[in-house]
Amino acid sequence: MRRARFCAFVLLVIAAATPLRAQQPPPPPPDTVLALPDTVLTDSAGITPRTAMIRSWLLPGWGQASVGTYTRGAFFVAAQGGSWYMLVKTLAKLSEARNTERVRVDWVSDSLRAIIANDPDGAGKELSDPVRFQEIVDEDARVVAARSLVSSRSQQRQDWITGTLFLTLVSGLDAFVAAHLADAPVSVETAVTPDRGLRLGVRFPLDRRR
């Protein structure tokens, strides 16, 4: 009798516990649990337009490569690399031209001082005047040619500095726009003009059916 009562009690406990377990919600599928971290990581790893622009200013083509526009990135790498090369080359030539000017001025000045020392009462008398002395040095054909070369090199340096800064600015702006339009069918085209300028254009494909 006791064994029958014990078995009935066990069956009653099992019957009472079964509905409780059935009322509990099923655990979420493994795919759903793992999908949320993946989505968060993808969003946090995106490149903002501002970040792309700063990267492009720091390193040519970096910003474009960050948003997947590798062709434009390669263009700015080549353009800015060539611009920096020409700037450094022009600075070296300017330094060389200034050294040539200094050597020629010293040579002409030493020649005039020798005339003053050898003929103080004749030709050297006129050269003793500092103003006249400097005029003769400035009018010497060799000094004029050297200073003309210095002026030309200085203008070239200014042009390459301006061009380098312009390309750097455009590269950053291009990366900024590319980050905004990463999924849009927009292309930026560049071309060199006959006067050695740079022409930029933006192409938007239009749907003619609209």
XYZ file of N, CA and C in Angstrom:
630
model
N 0.829 -1.197 0.000
C 0.000 0.000 0.000
C 0.877 1.266 0.000
N 1.882 1.215 0.866
C 2.795 2.371 0.914
C 3.508 2.582 -0.432
N 3.899 1.483 -1.068
C 4.580 1.612 -2.375
C 3.637 2.204 -3.406
N 2.417 1.889 -3.384
C 1.454 2.443 -4.341
C 1.260 3.922 -4.118
N 1.181 4.295 -2.796
C 1.050 5.723 -2.506
C 2.284 6.514 -2.956
N 3.470 5.905 -2.767
C 4.713 6.588 -3.187
C 4.750 6.781 -4.703
N 4.371 5.781 -5.451
C 4.353 5.883 -6.919
C 3.345 6.923 -7.383
N 2.203 6.975 -6.674
C 1.203 7.974 -7.058
C 1.712 9.392 -6.797
N 2.441 9.510 -5.659
C 3.002 10.835 -5.344
C 4.030 11.282 -6.387
N 4.903 10.374 -6.848
C 5.916 10.696 -7.864
C 5.261 11.091 -9.171
N 4.212 10.355 -9.554
C 3.511 10.683 -10.799
C 2.844 12.047 -10.711
N 2.340 12.379 -9.515
C 1.703 13.676 -9.334
C 2.710 14.820 -9.463
N 3.903 14.639 -8.910
C 4.968 15.665 -9.012
C 5.408 15.855 -10.448
N 5.543 14.732 -11.174
C 5.981 14.824 -12.581
C 4.919 15.515 -13.414
N 3.656 15.209 -13.140
C 2.574 15.834 -13.902
C 2.483 17.321 -13.623
N 2.798 17.724 -12.390
C 2.756 19.161 -12.051
C 3.923 19.915 -12.639
N 5.083 19.288 -12.740
C 6.286 19.973 -13.262
C 6.289 20.077 -14.762
N 5.626 19.167 -15.458
C 5.645 19.181 -16.917
C 5.029 20.439 -17.495
N 3.877 20.946 -17.073
C 3.338 22.195 -17.637
C 4.238 23.392 -17.370
N 4.916 23.406 -16.238
C 5.807 24.536 -15.944
C 6.930 24.613 -16.960
N 7.509 23.467 -17.290
C 8.568 23.476 -18.295
C 8.031 23.828 -19.665
N 6.819 23.473 -19.959
C 6.252 23.786 -21.269
C 5.968 25.263 -21.417
N 5.701 25.963 -20.295
C 5.389 27.382 -20.369
C 6.636 28.246 -20.571
N 7.821 27.725 -20.294
C 9.047 28.496 -20.474
C 9.320 28.706 -21.962
N 9.708 29.965 -22.367
C 9.988 30.216 -23.798
C 11.208 29.458 -24.255
N 11.210 29.031 -25.474
C 12.371 28.280 -25.984
C 13.576 29.205 -26.097
N 14.787 28.672 -25.941
C 15.988 29.516 -26.069
C 16.134 30.035 -27.481
N 16.690 31.221 -27.621
C 16.849 31.796 -28.969
C 17.782 30.967 -29.813
N 17.539 30.928 -31.107
C 18.424 30.157 -31.999
C 19.845 30.685 -31.932
N 20.824 29.807 -32.069
C 22.232 30.270 -32.029
C 22.540 31.331 -33.067
N 21.922 31.242 -34.250
C 22.219 32.232 -35.284
C 21.783 33.618 -34.862
N 20.622 33.714 -34.176
C 20.125 35.020 -33.758
C 21.027 35.635 -32.704
N 21.532 34.841 -31.785
C 22.407 35.362 -30.735
C 23.705 35.878 -31.330
N 24.248 35.198 -32.323
C 25.522 35.595 -32.903
C 25.380 36.732 -33.902
N 24.198 36.951 -34.448
C 24.041 37.963 -35.487
C 24.165 39.370 -34.934
N 23.750 39.609 -33.676
C 23.798 40.957 -33.108
C 25.222 41.478 -32.958
N 26.177 40.716 -32.360
C 27.553 41.234 -32.309
C 28.150 41.484 -33.673
N 27.829 40.630 -34.663
C 28.379 40.838 -36.006
C 27.904 42.164 -36.578
N 26.623 42.507 -36.405
C 26.089 43.755 -36.932
C 26.734 44.951 -36.254
N 26.924 44.883 -34.960
C 27.531 45.994 -34.229
C 28.966 46.223 -34.676
N 29.714 45.143 -34.843
C 31.100 45.286 -35.269
C 31.191 45.880 -36.660
N 30.279 45.483 -37.552
C 30.321 46.024 -38.908
C 30.058 47.522 -38.914
N 29.084 47.979 -38.107
C 28.765 49.393 -38.076
C 29.891 50.213 -37.477
N 30.531 49.719 -36.402
C 31.578 50.489 -35.737
C 32.842 50.560 -36.565
N 33.005 49.633 -37.537
C 34.224 49.632 -38.339
C 34.115 50.512 -39.585
N 32.985 51.174 -39.809
C 32.818 52.005 -40.995
C 33.703 53.236 -40.962
N 34.095 53.736 -42.142
C 34.933 54.920 -42.266
C 34.044 56.132 -42.520
N 34.116 57.119 -41.671
C 33.325 58.333 -41.848
C 33.990 59.226 -42.889
N 33.242 60.117 -43.517
C 33.848 61.038 -44.492
C 34.971 61.870 -43.894
N 34.806 62.323 -42.667
C 35.849 63.125 -42.034
C 37.123 62.318 -41.833
N 36.981 61.065 -41.394
C 38.157 60.210 -41.220
C 38.859 59.962 -42.546
N 38.087 59.707 -43.592
C 38.683 59.490 -44.916
C 39.428 60.736 -45.393
N 38.870 61.918 -45.152
C 39.522 63.151 -45.568
C 40.842 63.351 -44.817
N 40.838 63.143 -43.514
C 42.062 63.315 -42.719
C 43.121 62.304 -43.137
N 42.713 61.081 -43.391
C 43.672 60.064 -43.839
C 44.305 60.454 -45.164
N 43.501 61.000 -46.058
C 44.033 61.405 -47.363
C 45.015 62.555 -47.225
N 44.770 63.454 -46.268
C 45.716 64.556 -46.043
C 47.015 64.057 -45.427
N 46.919 63.022 -44.593
C 48.119 62.503 -43.945
C 48.971 61.680 -44.907
N 48.313 60.896 -45.740
C 49.032 60.020 -46.677
C 48.268 59.963 -47.984
N 48.885 60.329 -49.100
C 48.162 60.340 -50.380
C 47.524 58.990 -50.696
N 46.239 59.023 -51.026
C 45.530 57.821 -51.429
C 44.988 56.975 -50.292
N 45.360 57.280 -49.047
C 44.911 56.458 -47.918
C 43.400 56.578 -47.733
N 42.896 57.800 -47.786
C 41.459 57.988 -47.606
C 40.653 57.311 -48.688
N 41.094 57.417 -49.944
C 40.376 56.766 -51.040
C 40.403 55.243 -50.889
N 41.556 54.714 -50.506
C 41.657 53.267 -50.330
C 40.779 52.779 -49.184
N 40.574 53.626 -48.174
C 39.757 53.225 -47.025
C 38.305 53.005 -47.407
N 37.833 53.721 -48.425
C 36.425 53.585 -48.844
C 36.293 52.786 -50.134
N 37.392 52.199 -50.599
C 37.320 51.289 -51.738
C 37.504 51.907 -53.101
N 37.831 53.212 -53.189
C 38.046 53.837 -54.503
C 39.550 53.802 -54.810
N 40.017 52.643 -55.185
C 41.452 52.425 -55.350
C 42.012 53.139 -56.578
N 41.217 53.262 -57.630
C 41.723 53.924 -58.837
C 42.018 55.393 -58.566
N 41.096 56.083 -57.923
C 41.327 57.483 -57.590
C 42.427 57.615 -56.558
N 42.516 56.669 -55.668
C 43.608 56.693 -54.694
C 44.962 56.582 -55.371
N 45.059 55.692 -56.363
C 46.317 55.544 -57.102
C 46.660 56.816 -57.871
N 45.618 57.477 -58.408
C 45.865 58.727 -59.122
C 46.480 59.778 -58.202
N 45.922 59.936 -57.016
C 46.451 60.955 -56.106
C 47.820 60.566 -55.558
N 48.074 59.280 -55.405
C 49.420 58.854 -55.006
C 50.440 59.287 -56.053
N 50.104 59.039 -57.341
C 51.020 59.405 -58.425
C 51.137 60.926 -58.555
N 49.991 61.621 -58.506
C 50.003 63.070 -58.692
C 50.745 63.777 -57.565
N 50.422 63.426 -56.329
C 51.085 64.084 -55.211
C 52.550 63.667 -55.082
N 52.836 62.405 -55.404
C 54.227 61.972 -55.383
C 55.071 62.724 -56.403
N 54.516 62.893 -57.623
C 55.235 63.667 -58.638
C 55.380 65.123 -58.253
N 54.357 65.685 -57.632
C 54.422 67.083 -57.207
C 55.485 67.290 -56.136
N 55.529 66.390 -55.163
C 56.557 66.498 -54.130
C 57.965 66.313 -54.708
N 58.084 65.404 -55.660
C 59.393 65.193 -56.291
C 59.863 66.457 -57.005
N 58.973 67.084 -57.775
C 59.342 68.298 -58.487
C 59.634 69.447 -57.524
N 58.909 69.504 -56.410
C 59.168 70.557 -55.426
C 60.563 70.402 -54.820
N 60.901 69.193 -54.435
C 62.234 68.951 -53.862
C 63.324 69.230 -54.897
N 63.071 68.821 -56.127
C 64.043 69.065 -57.196
C 64.222 70.558 -57.455
N 63.128 71.312 -57.444
C 63.197 72.758 -57.657
C 63.924 73.447 -56.504
N 63.711 72.986 -55.286
C 64.426 73.566 -54.139
C 65.934 73.351 -54.270
N 66.312 72.185 -54.740
C 67.744 71.923 -54.935
C 68.325 72.826 -56.017
N 67.576 73.002 -57.108
C 68.049 73.884 -58.182
C 68.097 75.339 -57.730
N 67.151 75.746 -56.905
C 67.171 77.112 -56.386
C 68.394 77.342 -55.502
N 68.705 76.381 -54.664
C 69.901 76.497 -53.823
C 71.171 76.579 -54.668
N 71.220 75.792 -55.735
C 72.375 75.830 -56.637
C 72.475 77.185 -57.345
N 71.350 77.736 -57.779
C 71.356 79.036 -58.446
C 71.804 80.142 -57.497
N 71.395 80.083 -56.254
C 71.825 81.091 -55.277
C 73.311 80.996 -54.986
N 73.829 79.790 -54.960
C 75.275 79.629 -54.772
C 76.038 80.226 -55.956
N 75.517 80.009 -57.157
C 76.157 80.586 -58.347
C 76.120 82.108 -58.290
N 74.996 82.660 -57.885
C 74.900 84.121 -57.760
C 75.918 84.646 -56.744
N 76.015 83.984 -55.603
C 76.943 84.424 -54.569
C 78.393 84.370 -55.061
N 78.741 83.309 -55.780
C 80.104 83.177 -56.295
C 80.416 84.283 -57.302
N 79.473 84.585 -58.195
C 79.721 85.607 -59.217
C 79.792 87.008 -58.613
N 78.939 87.274 -57.626
C 79.015 88.587 -56.958
C 80.356 88.746 -56.259
N 80.811 87.697 -55.595
C 82.109 87.769 -54.915
C 83.251 87.957 -55.916
N 83.135 87.267 -57.053
C 84.209 87.370 -58.041
C 84.276 88.782 -58.627
N 83.138 89.364 -58.977
C 83.112 90.716 -59.522
C 83.564 91.717 -58.474
N 83.146 91.556 -57.243
C 83.545 92.476 -56.175
C 85.052 92.418 -55.935
N 85.612 91.225 -55.944
C 87.057 91.094 -55.748
C 87.825 91.750 -56.901
N 87.283 91.635 -58.124
C 87.942 92.264 -59.277
C 87.937 93.789 -59.134
N 86.831 94.352 -58.678
C 86.753 95.805 -58.497
C 87.661 96.269 -57.353
N 87.763 95.505 -56.312
C 88.658 95.877 -55.202
C 90.119 95.834 -55.646
N 90.420 94.888 -56.539
C 91.794 94.835 -57.061
C 92.099 96.079 -57.882
N 91.108 96.577 -58.644
C 91.304 97.798 -59.426
C 91.511 98.990 -58.502
N 90.734 99.043 -57.430
C 90.884 100.154 -56.467
C 92.257 100.129 -55.834
N 92.736 98.916 -55.486
C 94.049 98.813 -54.838
C 95.181 99.149 -55.797
N 95.062 98.776 -57.071
C 96.142 99.001 -58.035
C 96.112 100.398 -58.645
N 94.962 101.040 -58.706
C 94.863 102.362 -59.345
C 93.925 103.250 -58.509
N 94.332 103.614 -57.306
C 93.454 104.392 -56.436
C 93.153 105.782 -56.972
N 94.012 106.378 -57.739
C 93.801 107.745 -58.235
C 93.154 107.775 -59.619
N 93.093 106.626 -60.293
C 92.510 106.580 -61.631
C 91.128 105.952 -61.615
N 91.076 104.758 -62.216
C 89.789 104.063 -62.283
C 89.281 103.680 -60.899
N 90.219 103.463 -59.980
C 89.820 103.071 -58.636
C 89.148 104.173 -57.849
N 89.367 105.428 -58.260
C 88.774 106.543 -57.532
C 87.242 106.518 -57.638
N 86.747 106.233 -58.844
C 85.297 106.147 -59.026
C 84.711 104.960 -58.276
N 85.453 103.871 -58.258
C 84.960 102.668 -57.600
C 84.991 102.775 -56.081
N 85.676 103.767 -55.549
C 85.721 103.936 -54.096
C 84.380 104.355 -53.517
N 83.526 104.915 -54.351
C 82.180 105.276 -53.898
C 81.350 103.983 -53.735
N 80.849 103.701 -52.514
C 80.111 102.445 -52.296
C 78.878 102.307 -53.198
N 78.196 103.421 -53.449
C 76.998 103.351 -54.289
C 77.375 102.962 -55.709
N 78.411 103.608 -56.228
C 78.857 103.288 -57.582
C 79.414 101.878 -57.662
N 80.094 101.460 -56.614
C 80.649 100.109 -56.560
C 79.529 99.069 -56.693
N 78.444 99.258 -55.936
C 77.333 98.308 -55.970
C 76.607 98.347 -57.304
N 76.497 99.511 -57.893
C 75.859 99.613 -59.205
C 76.604 98.805 -60.248
N 77.935 98.899 -60.232
C 78.733 98.161 -61.213
C 78.588 96.660 -61.002
N 78.555 96.248 -59.731
C 78.373 94.822 -59.447
C 77.007 94.352 -59.961
N 75.971 95.157 -59.705
C 74.617 94.761 -60.116
C 74.449 94.770 -61.632
N 75.198 95.601 -62.331
C 75.064 95.695 -63.775
C 75.921 94.689 -64.527
N 76.771 93.977 -63.827
C 77.628 92.993 -64.493
C 76.755 91.898 -65.128
N 77.054 91.538 -66.380
C 76.228 90.592 -67.122
C 76.166 89.227 -66.442
N 77.275 88.800 -65.840
C 77.285 87.487 -65.180
C 76.408 87.490 -63.928
N 76.443 88.584 -63.200
C 75.593 88.697 -62.011
C 74.119 88.795 -62.406
N 73.842 89.552 -63.475
C 72.456 89.683 -63.939
C 71.902 88.326 -64.357
N 72.696 87.537 -65.068
C 72.234 86.222 -65.510
C 71.975 85.295 -64.323
N 72.869 85.353 -63.329
C 72.693 84.496 -62.157
C 71.445 84.883 -61.377
N 71.201 86.187 -61.240
C 70.017 86.622 -60.497
C 68.734 86.334 -61.267
N 68.799 86.372 -62.564
C 67.635 86.004 -63.366
C 67.284 84.536 -63.166
N 68.314 83.699 -63.087
C 68.082 82.277 -62.850
C 67.495 82.052 -61.460
N 67.979 82.803 -60.464
C 67.437 82.684 -59.110
C 65.961 83.075 -59.087
N 65.632 84.144 -59.785
C 64.245 84.584 -59.840
C 63.353 83.527 -60.493
N 63.848 82.904 -61.560
C 63.079 81.874 -62.240
C 62.872 80.656 -61.338
N 63.938 80.249 -60.643
C 63.818 79.104 -59.742
C 62.879 79.418 -58.575
N 62.892 80.642 -58.091
C 62.004 81.021 -56.998
C 60.544 80.951 -57.432
N 60.273 81.384 -58.670
C 58.911 81.310 -59.185
C 58.472 79.860 -59.349
N 59.376 79.004 -59.818
C 59.051 77.590 -59.945
C 58.770 76.961 -58.585
N 59.557 77.354 -57.596
C 59.312 76.832 -56.252
C 57.920 77.224 -55.761
N 57.563 78.485 -55.972
C 56.245 78.944 -55.543
C 55.132 78.189 -56.269
N 55.334 77.948 -57.560
C 54.325 77.222 -58.332
C 54.144 75.797 -57.813
N 55.250 75.120 -57.507
C 55.145 73.740 -57.045
C 54.607 73.665 -55.625
N 54.912 74.659 -54.795
C 54.316 74.682 -53.457
C 52.802 74.835 -53.565
N 52.372 75.753 -54.420
C 50.935 75.956 -54.614
C 50.277 74.701 -55.181
N 50.904 74.101 -56.175
C 50.344 72.892 -56.768
C 50.268 71.737 -55.785
N 51.300 71.583 -54.962
C 51.313 70.500 -53.976
C 50.220 70.687 -52.934
N 50.073 71.909 -52.437
C 49.010 72.187 -51.471
C 47.626 71.987 -52.087
N 47.493 72.392 -53.355
C 46.200 72.238 -54.032
C 45.840 70.760 -54.178
N 46.796 69.947 -54.608
C 46.533 68.523 -54.766
C 46.208 67.865 -53.427
N 46.890 68.290 -52.364
C 46.605 67.740 -51.045
C 45.184 68.081 -50.605
N 44.786 69.345 -50.834
C 43.424 69.756 -50.484
C 42.390 68.985 -51.297
N 42.609 68.882 -52.598
C 41.661 68.178 -53.467
C 41.584 66.701 -53.097
N 42.717 66.120 -52.728
C 42.721 64.710 -52.344
C 41.848 64.478 -51.115
N 41.952 65.364 -50.127
C 41.112 65.231 -48.945
C 39.643 65.408 -49.254
N 39.322 66.392 -50.078
C 37.928 66.613 -50.449
C 37.378 65.442 -51.269
N 38.215 64.895 -52.138
C 37.782 63.747 -52.936
C 37.480 62.547 -52.042
N 38.334 62.321 -51.043
C 38.075 61.218 -50.116
C 36.807 61.469 -49.304
N 36.573 62.724 -48.944
C 35.359 63.072 -48.201
C 34.112 62.758 -49.026
N 34.134 63.181 -50.291
C 32.991 62.914 -51.170
C 32.859 61.421 -51.457
N 33.983 60.748 -51.653
C 33.935 59.310 -51.950
C 33.331 58.530 -50.788
N 33.617 58.958 -49.552
C 33.031 58.281 -48.399
C 31.518 58.495 -48.342
N 31.066 59.688 -48.733
C 29.629 59.959 -48.770
C 28.939 59.162 -49.863
N 29.596 59.030 -50.999
C 28.984 58.405 -52.168
C 29.579 57.035 -52.455
N 29.927 56.327 -51.391
C 30.583 55.032 -51.591
C 29.697 54.052 -52.350
N 28.380 54.142 -52.128
C 27.460 53.227 -52.795
C 26.749 53.843 -53.993
N 27.067 55.104 -54.315
C 26.401 55.773 -55.436
C 27.254 55.680 -56.691
N 26.647 55.567 -57.876
C 27.410 55.478 -59.132
C 27.918 56.842 -59.591
N 28.800 57.445 -58.796
C 29.354 58.760 -59.121
C 30.851 58.612 -59.315
N 31.393 59.256 -60.327
C 32.824 59.183 -60.613
C 33.410 60.578 -60.720
N 34.650 60.701 -60.224
C 35.389 61.952 -60.317
C 36.486 61.771 -61.357
N 36.506 62.630 -62.361
C 37.460 62.520 -63.453
C 38.458 63.661 -63.378
N 39.690 63.375 -63.707
C 40.758 64.369 -63.700
C 41.458 64.361 -65.045
N 41.956 65.518 -65.439
C 42.674 65.631 -66.713
C 43.640 66.801 -66.624
N 44.748 66.671 -67.326
C 45.754 67.725 -67.376
C 45.479 68.608 -68.582
N 45.376 69.916 -68.364
C 45.088 70.865 -69.433
C 46.365 71.206 -70.194
N 46.238 71.752 -71.403
C 47.442 72.101 -72.184
C 48.365 73.080 -71.475
N 47.839 73.939 -70.602
C 48.699 74.892 -69.881
C 49.214 74.315 -68.573
N 49.272 72.986 -68.480
C 49.805 72.265 -67.338
C 48.976 72.496 -66.083
N 47.704 72.744 -66.260
C 46.785 72.845 -65.145
C 46.093 71.516 -64.908
N 45.233 71.474 -63.904
C 44.513 70.262 -63.559
C 43.023 70.551 -63.596
N 42.270 69.760 -64.370
C 40.839 69.922 -64.481
C 40.152 68.750 -63.815
N 39.215 69.047 -62.934
C 38.468 68.035 -62.212
C 37.011 68.075 -62.647
N 36.385 66.933 -62.752
C 34.977 66.856 -63.124
C 34.294 65.719 -62.392
N 33.023 65.880 -62.129
C 32.220 64.867 -61.453
C 31.142 64.396 -62.413
N 30.996 63.085 -62.572
C 30.022 62.514 -63.508
C 28.947 61.796 -62.716
N 27.670 62.186 -62.979
C 26.512 61.545 -62.379
C 25.729 60.844 -63.478
N 25.656 59.539 -63.477
C 24.852 58.866 -64.498
C 23.371 59.123 -64.269
N 22.630 59.449 -65.318
C 21.206 59.756 -65.239
C 20.402 58.633 -65.890
N 19.275 58.361 -65.306
C 18.382 57.356 -65.859
C 17.451 58.050 -66.862
N 17.643 57.795 -68.139
C 16.865 58.480 -69.180
C 15.401 58.037 -69.225
N 15.088 56.942 -68.569
C 13.708 56.491 -68.604
C 12.808 57.345 -67.729
N 13.381 58.161 -66.846
C 12.574 59.014 -65.984
C 12.239 60.314 -66.695
